[in-house]
Amino acid sequence: MTKTKIALIQMKMSSEPKKNISHAINKIRLANKKGAKIICLPELFSSRYFCQNENHSNFNLAEKIPGPTTKLFSSLAKQLKIILMISLFEKKTAGIYHNTSILINEKGKIIGKYRKMHIPDDPQYYEKFYFTPGDLGFKSFKTSQGNVGTLICWDQWFPEAARLTALQGAEIIFYPTAIGWHPKEKKKFGKSQLESWTSIQRSHAIANGVYVAAVNRVGVEKQGSKKLEFWGNSIIFDPNGNILKKANTKESIIICEIDLKKIETTRRHWPFFRDRRIDSYKKILKNPIDG
Amino acid sequence: MTKTKIALIQMKMSSEPKKNISHAINKIRLANKKGAKIICLPELFSSRYFCQNENHSNFNLAEKIPGPTTKLFSSLAKQLKIILMISLFEKKTAGIYHNTSILINEKGKIIGKYRKMHIPDDPQYYEKFYFTPGDLGFKSFKTSQGNVGTLICWDQWFPEAARLTALQGAEIIFYPTAIGWHPKEKKKFGKSQLESWTSIQRSHAIANGVYVAAVNRVGVEKQGSKKLEFWGNSIIFDPNGNILKKANTKESIIICEIDLKKIETTRRHWPFFRDRRIDSYKKILKNPIDG
């Protein structure tokens, strides 16, 4: 098989994890009815984006892997015979928490785990307070529907992350995401920010000759005096960087048939992998020179 | 000073090097009159794009650096008190030729040399026949008008090249370029190819928080039964990836004031350099895993 169908669940989160989980399950069932074989949820879909504040009690949201949420989605994957990518707030041990994605195969087995490598910290995106940077490296996992690369949100701004994931063999790179506008910035910078976000992911498809699929949340989330408007715009690119499907700022499921053979064709015509100067890239392992 | 003016000379090449050089000089004088302080010419501007064929006599086009062409442009830079980036077919020694850019300062001195690191080879772009891959690494050079990064054409498809150039301190990355449509491919793939080319360069501005300026040639060049249509579309991006100026497919000079302070502002708001996982990028120095 070289063709498969992938789906991104762009959803709005309520303040109740139980509701979000059952909402996600309903959407997954819907996507499955439409033939999706690999389905990906947004980053930290089971809660509001709690990183808007630094609040110690939010660590209560974290859970072990495997744990109640992974068990639930494992049995769903098995029942529907689909592959699921699920984003979680992982508790590794007291004092070590990660922003983690797991990949569950159609038998309900967890076949992959990835811990977000690049952790942002920006006003209302206080992730460095919550998440220890990933310690598993960059990952691609073999599935019956192709090799799946697992990156998360902020990773999408780093060409190194996409490159390393593609070099591991990924044919489709998924980016569960939580990104939005600050109400004060939206008018002046909103359009440019969204375009940059789209462009950078497009570039990963082009540079690596892979499919790229990014799934974001939507809706305005208020926390005390703070507010973020998540911009949706979930998107799927082919290995040439052409947009295959794109959502707007509302809840939606985007489903897309992809053909993994296109990766071979693309890389024959744009043979970038052939010409990498691996003898000359060492300084990528260093920070900028002083000055 | 933090503000400067840069110009890209998008030009059409004739079959006579002397004509091309005097055409380029006229355009440089024009750009200078409009206030440009750094001016960049397209890749291998002094000739038609000879790599459409593998022809041993084309090596006669190569010259030493310094040589007659660099001397001419050095005295022009000194006369006009401007910085010039000039692309040349360099003869290093018998059997070793490079696709090279030099940077000349406003005193007429060559202050930088870069040899194209990534060499393409595609039907009608037989560069591997002519050019030994660069042996000087990735480069940024300090000038009175900011730090100038020097990459060339095919390098633009490699995020590693832009990253390494930015890590050296570049504030503006220039890409002298020769890219066009195969007449047979244009109808079906032309739009997508051009969009990918624009996107990948935009991504370098975003990922690195630098200005990016790419200058292409225009016109249809026939060589025997072969033909390429160079697509122009020279373009300048700000450090957020916004398009500042863009040419169409005709000859033109694009001139743009840029403010180097914007790099600091951009990197404060998009602190990607802060979060690079230099402990985990080692596999970038390897080719893809088997499979």
Coordinates of C-alpha atoms in Angstrom, one line a residue:
Chain A
M1 CA 0.0 0.0 0.0
T2 CA 1.2 3.5 -0.7
K3 CA -2.0 5.5 -0.2
T4 CA -3.5 6.3 3.2
K5 CA -5.8 8.8 4.7
I6 CA -4.9 11.1 7.6
A7 CA -7.1 13.3 9.7
L8 CA -6.5 16.3 12.0
I9 CA -9.0 17.1 14.7
Q10 CA -9.1 20.9 15.1
M11 CA -11.0 21.4 18.3
K12 CA -12.0 23.9 21.0
M13 CA -11.3 22.9 24.6
S14 CA -13.6 23.4 27.6
S15 CA -12.4 23.7 31.2
E16 CA -13.4 20.1 31.9
P17 CA -11.0 17.4 30.8
K18 CA -13.7 14.7 30.7
K19 CA -15.7 16.8 28.2
N20 CA -12.7 17.4 26.1
I21 CA -11.8 13.7 26.0
S22 CA -15.3 12.6 25.0
H23 CA -15.5 15.4 22.5
A24 CA -12.2 14.2 21.0
I25 CA -13.5 10.6 20.9
N26 CA -16.6 11.7 19.0
K27 CA -14.5 13.5 16.5
I28 CA -12.2 10.6 16.1
R29 CA -15.2 8.3 15.4
L30 CA -16.4 10.8 12.8
A31 CA -13.0 10.9 11.1
N32 CA -12.8 7.2 11.1
K33 CA -16.2 6.9 9.4
K34 CA -14.8 9.1 6.7
G35 CA -12.0 6.6 6.2
A36 CA -9.1 8.2 8.2
K37 CA -6.4 5.7 9.1
I38 CA -4.1 8.0 11.1
I39 CA -5.7 10.6 13.3
C40 CA -4.0 13.3 15.3
L41 CA -5.3 15.5 18.1
P42 CA -4.0 19.0 19.0
E43 CA -1.4 19.5 21.7
L44 CA -2.6 19.0 25.3
F45 CA -6.1 18.5 24.0
S46 CA -7.6 17.3 27.3
S47 CA -7.4 20.7 29.0
R48 CA -7.4 24.4 28.4
Y49 CA -3.9 25.7 27.6
F50 CA -2.9 25.9 31.3
C51 CA 0.5 27.4 30.5
Q52 CA -1.0 30.8 30.3
N53 CA -0.2 31.0 34.0
E54 CA 2.4 29.6 36.3
N55 CA 0.3 27.7 38.8
H56 CA 1.7 24.8 40.8
S57 CA -1.7 23.1 41.1
N58 CA -1.7 22.6 37.3
F59 CA 0.8 19.8 37.7
N60 CA -2.3 17.8 38.9
L61 CA -3.3 17.6 35.3
A62 CA -0.2 15.4 34.5
E63 CA -0.4 11.7 34.3
K64 CA 1.7 8.6 33.8
I65 CA 2.2 6.9 30.5
P66 CA 0.6 4.4 30.3
G67 CA -2.2 5.9 32.3
P68 CA -6.0 6.4 32.2
T69 CA -5.9 8.6 29.1
T70 CA -3.6 6.4 27.1
K71 CA -5.6 3.3 28.1
L72 CA -8.8 4.9 26.9
F73 CA -7.3 5.9 23.5
S74 CA -5.5 2.5 23.1
S75 CA -8.8 0.7 23.4
L76 CA -10.4 3.2 21.0
A77 CA -7.6 2.6 18.4
K78 CA -8.0 -1.1 18.8
Q79 CA -11.8 -0.9 18.4
L80 CA -11.7 1.3 15.3
K81 CA -8.5 -0.3 13.9
I82 CA -6.8 3.1 13.5
I83 CA -3.5 4.8 14.4
L84 CA -3.8 7.6 16.9
M85 CA -1.4 10.4 17.9
I86 CA -2.3 11.7 21.3
S87 CA -0.7 14.6 23.1
L88 CA -0.3 14.5 26.9
F89 CA 1.0 16.2 29.9
E90 CA 3.2 13.4 31.2
K91 CA 4.4 12.9 34.7
K92 CA 7.6 11.0 34.6
T93 CA 8.4 11.3 38.3
A94 CA 8.0 13.9 41.1
G95 CA 9.7 17.0 39.7
I96 CA 10.0 15.8 36.1
Y97 CA 7.1 16.5 33.7
H98 CA 7.1 16.4 29.9
N99 CA 5.0 17.6 27.0
T100 CA 4.6 14.3 25.3
S101 CA 3.1 12.7 22.2
I102 CA 2.3 9.0 21.9
L103 CA 1.6 7.0 18.9
I104 CA -0.9 4.1 19.2
N105 CA -1.2 1.5 16.5
E106 CA -4.4 -0.2 15.2
K107 CA -3.9 -3.0 17.7
G108 CA -4.1 -0.6 20.6
K109 CA -0.4 -0.8 21.4
I110 CA 1.7 2.3 22.2
I111 CA 4.4 2.1 19.6
G112 CA 6.0 5.4 20.0
K113 CA 6.7 8.1 22.5
Y114 CA 8.2 11.5 21.9
R115 CA 8.9 14.2 24.4
K116 CA 8.9 17.8 23.1
M117 CA 12.5 18.8 22.6
H118 CA 12.1 22.6 22.2
I119 CA 10.3 24.3 25.0
P120 CA 9.0 27.8 24.6
D121 CA 8.7 30.5 27.2
D122 CA 6.9 33.6 26.2
P123 CA 4.3 35.8 28.0
Q124 CA 1.3 33.4 28.5
Y125 CA 3.2 30.5 27.1
Y126 CA 5.1 29.6 30.3
E127 CA 6.1 26.1 29.2
K128 CA 9.5 26.2 30.7
F129 CA 7.8 26.3 34.1
Y130 CA 6.0 23.0 33.4
F131 CA 8.0 20.9 31.0
T132 CA 11.5 19.4 31.2
P133 CA 12.9 19.5 27.7
G134 CA 12.6 16.1 25.9
D135 CA 15.2 13.4 26.6
L136 CA 14.3 10.9 23.9
G137 CA 15.7 12.7 20.8
F138 CA 13.9 13.1 17.5
K139 CA 11.8 10.2 16.4
S140 CA 10.1 8.4 13.5
F141 CA 8.0 5.3 14.0
K142 CA 7.1 2.6 11.5
T143 CA 3.4 1.9 11.1
S144 CA 1.2 0.0 8.7
Q145 CA 0.3 3.3 7.1
G146 CA 3.8 4.7 6.7
N147 CA 6.6 6.1 8.9
V148 CA 5.2 8.7 11.3
G149 CA 7.4 11.5 12.7
T150 CA 6.3 13.1 16.0
L151 CA 7.1 16.7 16.7
I152 CA 5.2 19.2 18.9
C153 CA 4.3 22.8 18.4
W154 CA 7.4 25.0 19.2
D155 CA 9.5 22.3 17.5
Q156 CA 8.0 23.6 14.3
W157 CA 10.2 26.7 14.3
F158 CA 13.4 24.7 14.2
P159 CA 14.5 23.3 10.9
E160 CA 16.8 21.0 12.8
A161 CA 13.9 19.2 14.3
A162 CA 12.2 18.5 11.0
R163 CA 15.4 17.5 9.4
L164 CA 16.4 15.0 12.2
T165 CA 12.9 13.5 12.1
A166 CA 13.0 13.1 8.3
L167 CA 16.5 11.6 8.6
Q168 CA 15.1 9.0 11.0
G169 CA 12.8 7.9 8.1
A170 CA 9.6 9.9 8.7
E171 CA 7.3 10.2 5.7
I172 CA 4.6 12.2 7.5
I173 CA 5.5 14.7 10.3
F174 CA 2.7 15.6 12.6
Y175 CA 2.8 18.7 14.8
P176 CA 0.1 18.8 17.5
T177 CA 0.0 22.5 18.3
A178 CA -1.4 25.2 20.6
I179 CA -0.7 28.5 19.1
G180 CA -2.8 31.7 19.1
W181 CA -2.9 35.4 19.1
H182 CA -2.4 37.7 22.1
P183 CA -5.5 40.0 21.9
K184 CA -3.2 43.1 22.0
E185 CA -1.0 41.9 19.2
K186 CA -3.6 40.5 16.8
K187 CA -4.5 43.6 14.9
K188 CA -1.0 44.7 14.2
F189 CA 0.9 41.4 13.9
G190 CA -1.8 38.7 13.6
K191 CA -1.7 38.2 9.9
S192 CA 2.1 38.2 9.7
Q193 CA 2.4 35.7 12.6
L194 CA -0.1 33.3 11.0
E195 CA 1.7 33.5 7.7
S196 CA 5.1 32.9 9.3
W197 CA 3.7 29.9 11.1
T198 CA 2.3 28.5 7.8
S199 CA 5.5 29.2 5.9
I200 CA 7.9 27.6 8.4
Q201 CA 6.0 24.3 8.2
R202 CA 5.7 24.5 4.5
S203 CA 9.5 24.8 4.4
H204 CA 9.9 21.6 6.4
A205 CA 7.9 19.7 3.7
I206 CA 10.0 21.2 1.0
A207 CA 13.4 20.9 2.5
N208 CA 12.8 17.3 3.5
G209 CA 10.4 15.9 0.9
V210 CA 7.9 14.8 3.4
Y211 CA 4.2 15.3 4.2
V212 CA 3.7 17.8 7.0
A213 CA 0.5 17.9 9.1
A214 CA 0.0 20.5 11.8
V215 CA -3.1 20.5 14.1
N216 CA -4.0 23.4 16.3
R217 CA -6.8 24.2 18.8
V218 CA -9.3 27.0 18.3
G219 CA -11.3 29.3 20.5
V220 CA -10.6 32.1 23.0
E221 CA -9.4 30.8 26.4
K222 CA -9.6 33.1 29.3
Q223 CA -7.6 32.5 32.5
G224 CA -8.1 35.2 35.1
S225 CA -7.1 38.5 33.4
K226 CA -5.3 36.6 30.6
K227 CA -6.6 35.6 27.3
L228 CA -5.4 33.8 24.1
E229 CA -7.2 33.3 20.8
F230 CA -6.1 30.1 19.3
W231 CA -5.9 30.5 15.6
G232 CA -6.7 27.0 14.2
N233 CA -5.6 27.0 10.6
S234 CA -4.6 23.3 10.8
I235 CA -2.9 22.4 7.6
I236 CA -1.5 19.5 5.5
F237 CA 1.3 19.9 3.0
D238 CA 2.6 17.5 0.3
P239 CA 6.3 16.8 -0.1
N240 CA 6.7 19.7 -2.5
G241 CA 5.1 22.1 0.0
N242 CA 1.8 22.4 -1.8
I243 CA -1.2 22.9 0.6
L244 CA -3.5 19.8 0.4
K245 CA -6.0 20.9 3.0
K246 CA -6.4 23.8 5.4
A247 CA -8.9 24.6 8.1
N248 CA -10.1 28.1 9.1
T249 CA -10.5 29.3 12.7
K250 CA -13.5 27.2 13.5
E251 CA -13.7 23.6 14.9
S252 CA -13.2 21.1 12.0
I253 CA -11.9 17.8 10.9
I254 CA -9.5 17.9 8.0
I255 CA -9.1 14.7 6.2
C256 CA -6.8 14.0 3.3
E257 CA -5.7 11.1 1.2
I258 CA -1.9 11.1 0.8
D259 CA 0.3 8.9 -1.4
L260 CA 3.6 7.9 0.1
K261 CA 5.0 7.2 -3.4
K262 CA 5.1 11.0 -3.9
I263 CA 8.0 11.2 -1.5
E264 CA 10.2 9.1 -3.8
T265 CA 9.1 11.2 -6.8
T266 CA 9.7 14.5 -5.0
R267 CA 13.2 13.5 -3.8
R268 CA 14.2 12.3 -7.3
H269 CA 13.3 15.7 -8.7
W270 CA 14.5 17.8 -5.8
P271 CA 17.5 15.7 -4.6
F272 CA 18.4 17.8 -1.6
F273 CA 19.3 14.8 0.6
R274 CA 21.9 13.8 -2.0
D275 CA 23.7 17.1 -1.7
R276 CA 23.8 17.7 2.1
R277 CA 27.3 18.7 3.2
I278 CA 27.5 16.5 6.3
D279 CA 31.2 17.1 6.4
S280 CA 30.6 20.8 7.0
Y281 CA 27.6 21.1 9.4
K282 CA 29.5 20.7 12.7
K283 CA 28.9 24.3 13.9
I284 CA 25.2 23.6 14.0
L285 CA 26.1 21.9 17.3
K286 CA 27.3 25.2 18.7
N287 CA 25.6 28.4 19.7
P288 CA 26.3 31.6 17.7
I289 CA 29.7 33.0 17.9
D290 CA 30.2 35.9 20.4
G291 CA 29.2 39.3 19.2
Chain B
M1 CA 24.0 53.3 12.1
T2 CA 21.3 50.6 12.0
K3 CA 19.6 51.5 8.7
T4 CA 21.0 50.8 5.3
K5 CA 19.8 50.3 1.7
I6 CA 20.3 47.2 -0.3
A7 CA 19.7 46.6 -4.0
L8 CA 19.3 43.5 -6.1
I9 CA 20.0 43.7 -9.8
Q10 CA 17.7 41.3 -11.6
M11 CA 19.1 41.1 -15.1
K12 CA 19.0 39.3 -18.5
M13 CA 22.2 37.9 -19.8
S14 CA 23.4 38.1 -23.4
S15 CA 25.9 35.7 -25.0
E16 CA 28.7 38.2 -24.7
P17 CA 30.4 38.6 -21.3
K18 CA 31.6 42.1 -22.1
K19 CA 28.1 43.3 -22.7
N20 CA 26.8 41.6 -19.5
I21 CA 29.5 43.2 -17.4
S22 CA 28.9 46.7 -18.8
H23 CA 25.1 46.1 -18.4
A24 CA 25.7 45.2 -14.8
I25 CA 27.9 48.3 -14.2
N26 CA 25.2 50.5 -15.6
K27 CA 22.6 49.0 -13.3
I28 CA 24.9 49.3 -10.3
R29 CA 25.4 53.0 -11.0
L30 CA 21.6 53.4 -11.2
A31 CA 21.0 51.6 -7.9
N32 CA 23.7 53.7 -6.3
K33 CA 22.0 56.9 -7.5
K34 CA 19.0 55.7 -5.7
G35 CA 21.0 55.3 -2.5
A36 CA 21.8 51.6 -2.4
K37 CA 24.8 50.8 -0.1
I38 CA 25.0 47.1 -0.7
I39 CA 24.4 45.8 -4.2
C40 CA 24.2 42.2 -5.3
L41 CA 24.3 40.7 -8.8
P42 CA 22.8 37.4 -9.9
E43 CA 24.7 34.2 -10.0
L44 CA 27.3 33.9 -12.8
F45 CA 26.0 37.2 -14.2
S46 CA 28.8 37.6 -16.7
S47 CA 27.6 34.8 -19.0
R48 CA 24.6 32.8 -20.1
Y49 CA 23.9 29.9 -17.7
F50 CA 26.4 27.7 -19.4
C51 CA 25.7 24.7 -17.1
Q52 CA 22.8 23.8 -19.5
N53 CA 25.4 21.7 -21.3
E54 CA 28.5 19.8 -20.3
N55 CA 31.0 21.4 -22.6
H56 CA 34.7 21.4 -21.8
S57 CA 35.3 24.7 -23.6
N58 CA 33.1 26.5 -21.0
F59 CA 35.9 26.2 -18.5
N60 CA 37.5 29.0 -20.5
L61 CA 34.9 31.3 -18.9
A62 CA 36.5 30.8 -15.5
E63 CA 39.0 33.2 -14.0
K64 CA 41.3 33.7 -11.1
I65 CA 40.4 35.7 -8.0
P66 CA 41.6 38.4 -8.0
G67 CA 41.4 38.7 -11.7
P68 CA 40.1 41.0 -14.4
T69 CA 36.5 41.0 -13.3
T70 CA 37.1 41.4 -9.6
K71 CA 39.6 44.3 -10.4
L72 CA 36.9 46.0 -12.5
F73 CA 34.3 45.8 -9.8
S74 CA 36.7 46.7 -7.0
S75 CA 37.5 49.9 -8.7
L76 CA 33.7 50.5 -9.2
A77 CA 33.0 49.9 -5.6
K78 CA 35.8 52.3 -4.5
Q79 CA 34.6 54.9 -7.0
L80 CA 31.0 54.8 -5.9
K81 CA 31.8 54.0 -2.2
I82 CA 29.5 51.0 -2.1
I83 CA 29.6 47.3 -1.1
L84 CA 29.3 44.8 -4.0
M85 CA 28.6 41.1 -4.0
I86 CA 29.8 39.6 -7.2
S87 CA 29.3 36.0 -8.4
L88 CA 32.1 34.4 -10.5
F89 CA 33.1 31.2 -12.1
E90 CA 36.4 30.8 -10.3
K91 CA 39.5 29.0 -11.5
K92 CA 41.4 27.8 -8.5
T93 CA 43.9 25.7 -10.3
A94 CA 43.9 23.3 -13.3
G95 CA 41.1 20.8 -12.5
I96 CA 39.6 22.8 -9.7
Y97 CA 36.9 25.3 -10.4
H98 CA 34.3 26.9 -8.0
N99 CA 31.1 28.7 -8.1
T100 CA 32.2 31.7 -6.0
S101 CA 30.9 34.9 -4.6
I102 CA 33.1 37.7 -3.4
L103 CA 32.3 40.7 -1.3
I104 CA 34.0 44.0 -2.0
N105 CA 33.9 46.9 0.5
E106 CA 33.5 50.6 -0.3
K107 CA 37.3 51.0 -0.4
G108 CA 37.4 48.5 -3.2
K109 CA 39.0 45.7 -1.1
I110 CA 37.8 42.1 -1.4
I111 CA 36.8 41.4 2.2
G112 CA 35.0 38.1 1.7
K113 CA 35.1 35.0 -0.5
Y114 CA 32.5 32.1 -0.4
R115 CA 32.5 29.0 -2.6
K116 CA 29.1 27.5 -3.2
M117 CA 28.8 24.5 -0.8
H118 CA 25.8 22.7 -2.2
I119 CA 26.2 21.9 -5.9
P120 CA 23.1 20.8 -7.9
D121 CA 22.9 18.4 -10.8
D122 CA 19.7 18.2 -12.6
P123 CA 18.9 18.0 -16.3
Q124 CA 20.2 21.3 -17.8
Y125 CA 21.7 22.3 -14.4
Y126 CA 24.9 20.2 -14.8
E127 CA 26.8 22.1 -12.1
K128 CA 28.5 19.0 -10.7
F129 CA 30.4 18.8 -14.0
Y130 CA 31.8 22.3 -13.5
F131 CA 32.1 23.1 -9.8
T132 CA 34.0 21.5 -7.0
P133 CA 31.9 21.8 -3.9
G134 CA 33.0 24.7 -1.7
D135 CA 35.9 24.3 0.7
L136 CA 35.6 27.4 2.8
G137 CA 32.6 26.6 4.9
F138 CA 29.7 28.9 5.6
K139 CA 30.5 32.6 5.9
S140 CA 29.5 36.0 7.3
F141 CA 31.5 39.1 6.8
K142 CA 31.5 42.3 8.8
T143 CA 30.9 45.5 6.7
S144 CA 30.2 49.1 7.5
Q145 CA 26.5 48.3 6.6
G146 CA 26.0 45.2 8.7
N147 CA 27.1 41.6 8.6
V148 CA 26.7 40.0 5.2
G149 CA 26.1 36.3 4.7
T150 CA 27.0 34.9 1.4
L151 CA 25.2 31.9 0.0
I152 CA 24.5 30.9 -3.6
C153 CA 21.4 29.5 -5.3
W154 CA 21.1 25.7 -4.6
D155 CA 22.3 26.5 -1.0
Q156 CA 18.8 28.0 -0.6
W157 CA 17.2 24.6 -0.3
F158 CA 19.3 23.7 2.7
P159 CA 18.2 25.0 6.1
E160 CA 21.6 24.0 7.4
A161 CA 23.3 26.6 5.1
A162 CA 21.1 29.5 6.3
R163 CA 21.4 28.4 10.0
L164 CA 25.2 28.1 9.8
T165 CA 25.5 31.5 8.0
A166 CA 23.3 33.2 10.6
L167 CA 25.2 31.5 13.5
Q168 CA 28.4 33.1 12.0
G169 CA 26.7 36.5 12.6
A170 CA 25.0 37.3 9.3
E171 CA 22.3 39.9 9.5
I172 CA 21.5 39.9 5.8
I173 CA 21.9 36.7 3.7
F174 CA 22.2 37.2 0.0
Y175 CA 21.5 34.4 -2.5
P176 CA 22.7 35.2 -6.1
T177 CA 20.7 32.7 -8.1
A178 CA 20.0 31.2 -11.5
I179 CA 16.8 29.3 -11.4
G180 CA 14.1 28.9 -14.0
W181 CA 11.5 26.7 -15.6
H182 CA 12.0 23.8 -18.0
P183 CA 9.7 24.7 -20.9
K184 CA 8.1 21.3 -20.6
E185 CA 7.4 21.5 -16.9
K186 CA 6.3 25.1 -16.6
K187 CA 2.6 24.6 -17.3
K188 CA 2.1 21.8 -14.9
F189 CA 4.6 22.6 -12.1
G190 CA 5.7 26.1 -12.7
K191 CA 3.5 27.9 -10.1
S192 CA 4.2 25.3 -7.5
Q193 CA 8.0 25.4 -8.1
L194 CA 8.1 29.2 -7.8
E195 CA 6.0 29.2 -4.7
S196 CA 8.3 26.5 -3.1
W197 CA 11.4 28.6 -4.0
T198 CA 9.8 31.7 -2.4
S199 CA 8.7 29.7 0.7
I200 CA 12.0 28.1 1.4
Q201 CA 13.8 31.4 1.5
R202 CA 11.1 33.0 3.6
S203 CA 11.6 30.2 6.1
H204 CA 15.3 31.0 6.4
A205 CA 14.4 34.6 7.4
I206 CA 11.9 33.3 10.0
A207 CA 14.0 30.5 11.5
N208 CA 17.0 32.7 11.8
G209 CA 15.6 36.2 12.4
V210 CA 17.7 37.7 9.5
Y211 CA 17.0 39.6 6.4
V212 CA 17.1 37.4 3.3
A213 CA 17.7 38.8 -0.3
A214 CA 17.7 36.5 -3.3
V215 CA 18.5 37.8 -6.8
N216 CA 17.7 35.8 -9.9
R217 CA 18.3 36.3 -13.6
V218 CA 15.5 36.6 -16.2
G219 CA 14.9 35.7 -19.8
V220 CA 14.9 32.6 -22.0
E221 CA 18.3 31.2 -22.7
K222 CA 18.6 28.8 -25.6
Q223 CA 21.7 26.5 -26.0
G224 CA 21.4 24.2 -29.0
S225 CA 18.2 22.3 -28.5
K226 CA 18.0 23.2 -24.9
K227 CA 16.2 26.1 -23.3
L228 CA 15.5 27.5 -19.8
E229 CA 13.2 30.3 -18.8
F230 CA 14.7 32.1 -15.8
W231 CA 11.9 33.2 -13.5
G232 CA 13.2 36.4 -11.9
N233 CA 11.0 37.0 -8.8
S234 CA 14.0 38.4 -6.9
I235 CA 12.8 39.0 -3.3
I236 CA 13.7 40.6 0.0
F237 CA 12.3 39.3 3.3
D238 CA 12.5 41.0 6.8
P239 CA 13.5 38.9 9.8
N240 CA 9.9 37.9 10.4
G241 CA 9.6 36.6 6.9
N242 CA 7.5 39.4 5.6
I243 CA 8.1 40.3 2.0
L244 CA 9.6 43.8 1.7
K245 CA 10.1 43.9 -2.1
K246 CA 9.6 41.5 -4.9
A247 CA 10.3 41.7 -8.6
N248 CA 8.3 40.1 -11.4
T249 CA 9.8 38.2 -14.4
K250 CA 11.2 41.3 -16.1
E251 CA 14.6 43.0 -15.7
S252 CA 14.5 45.3 -12.7
I253 CA 16.4 46.7 -9.7
I254 CA 14.8 46.2 -6.4
I255 CA 15.9 48.5 -3.7
C256 CA 14.9 48.4 -0.1
E257 CA 15.8 50.2 3.1
I258 CA 16.3 47.8 6.0
D259 CA 16.8 48.4 9.7
L260 CA 19.2 46.0 11.4
K261 CA 17.7 46.9 14.8
K262 CA 14.7 44.8 13.6
I263 CA 16.9 41.6 14.1
E264 CA 17.2 42.3 17.8
T265 CA 13.4 43.0 18.1
T266 CA 12.5 39.9 16.2
R267 CA 14.7 37.6 18.1
R268 CA 13.4 38.9 21.4
H269 CA 9.9 38.1 20.4
W270 CA 10.7 34.8 18.6
P271 CA 13.6 33.5 20.7
F272 CA 14.4 30.5 18.6
F273 CA 18.2 30.8 19.1
R274 CA 17.7 30.6 22.8
D275 CA 16.0 27.2 22.6
R276 CA 18.1 25.3 20.1
R277 CA 18.9 21.8 21.4
I278 CA 22.6 21.8 20.4
D279 CA 23.0 18.7 22.7
S280 CA 20.7 16.7 20.4
Y281 CA 21.5 17.7 16.8
K282 CA 24.5 15.4 16.2
K283 CA 22.7 13.2 13.7
I284 CA 22.5 16.1 11.3
L285 CA 26.1 15.2 10.5
K286 CA 24.9 11.9 9.2
N287 CA 23.0 10.7 6.2
P288 CA 19.5 9.2 6.6
I289 CA 19.4 5.8 8.3
D290 CA 19.2 2.8 6.0
G291 CA 15.8 1.9 4.6

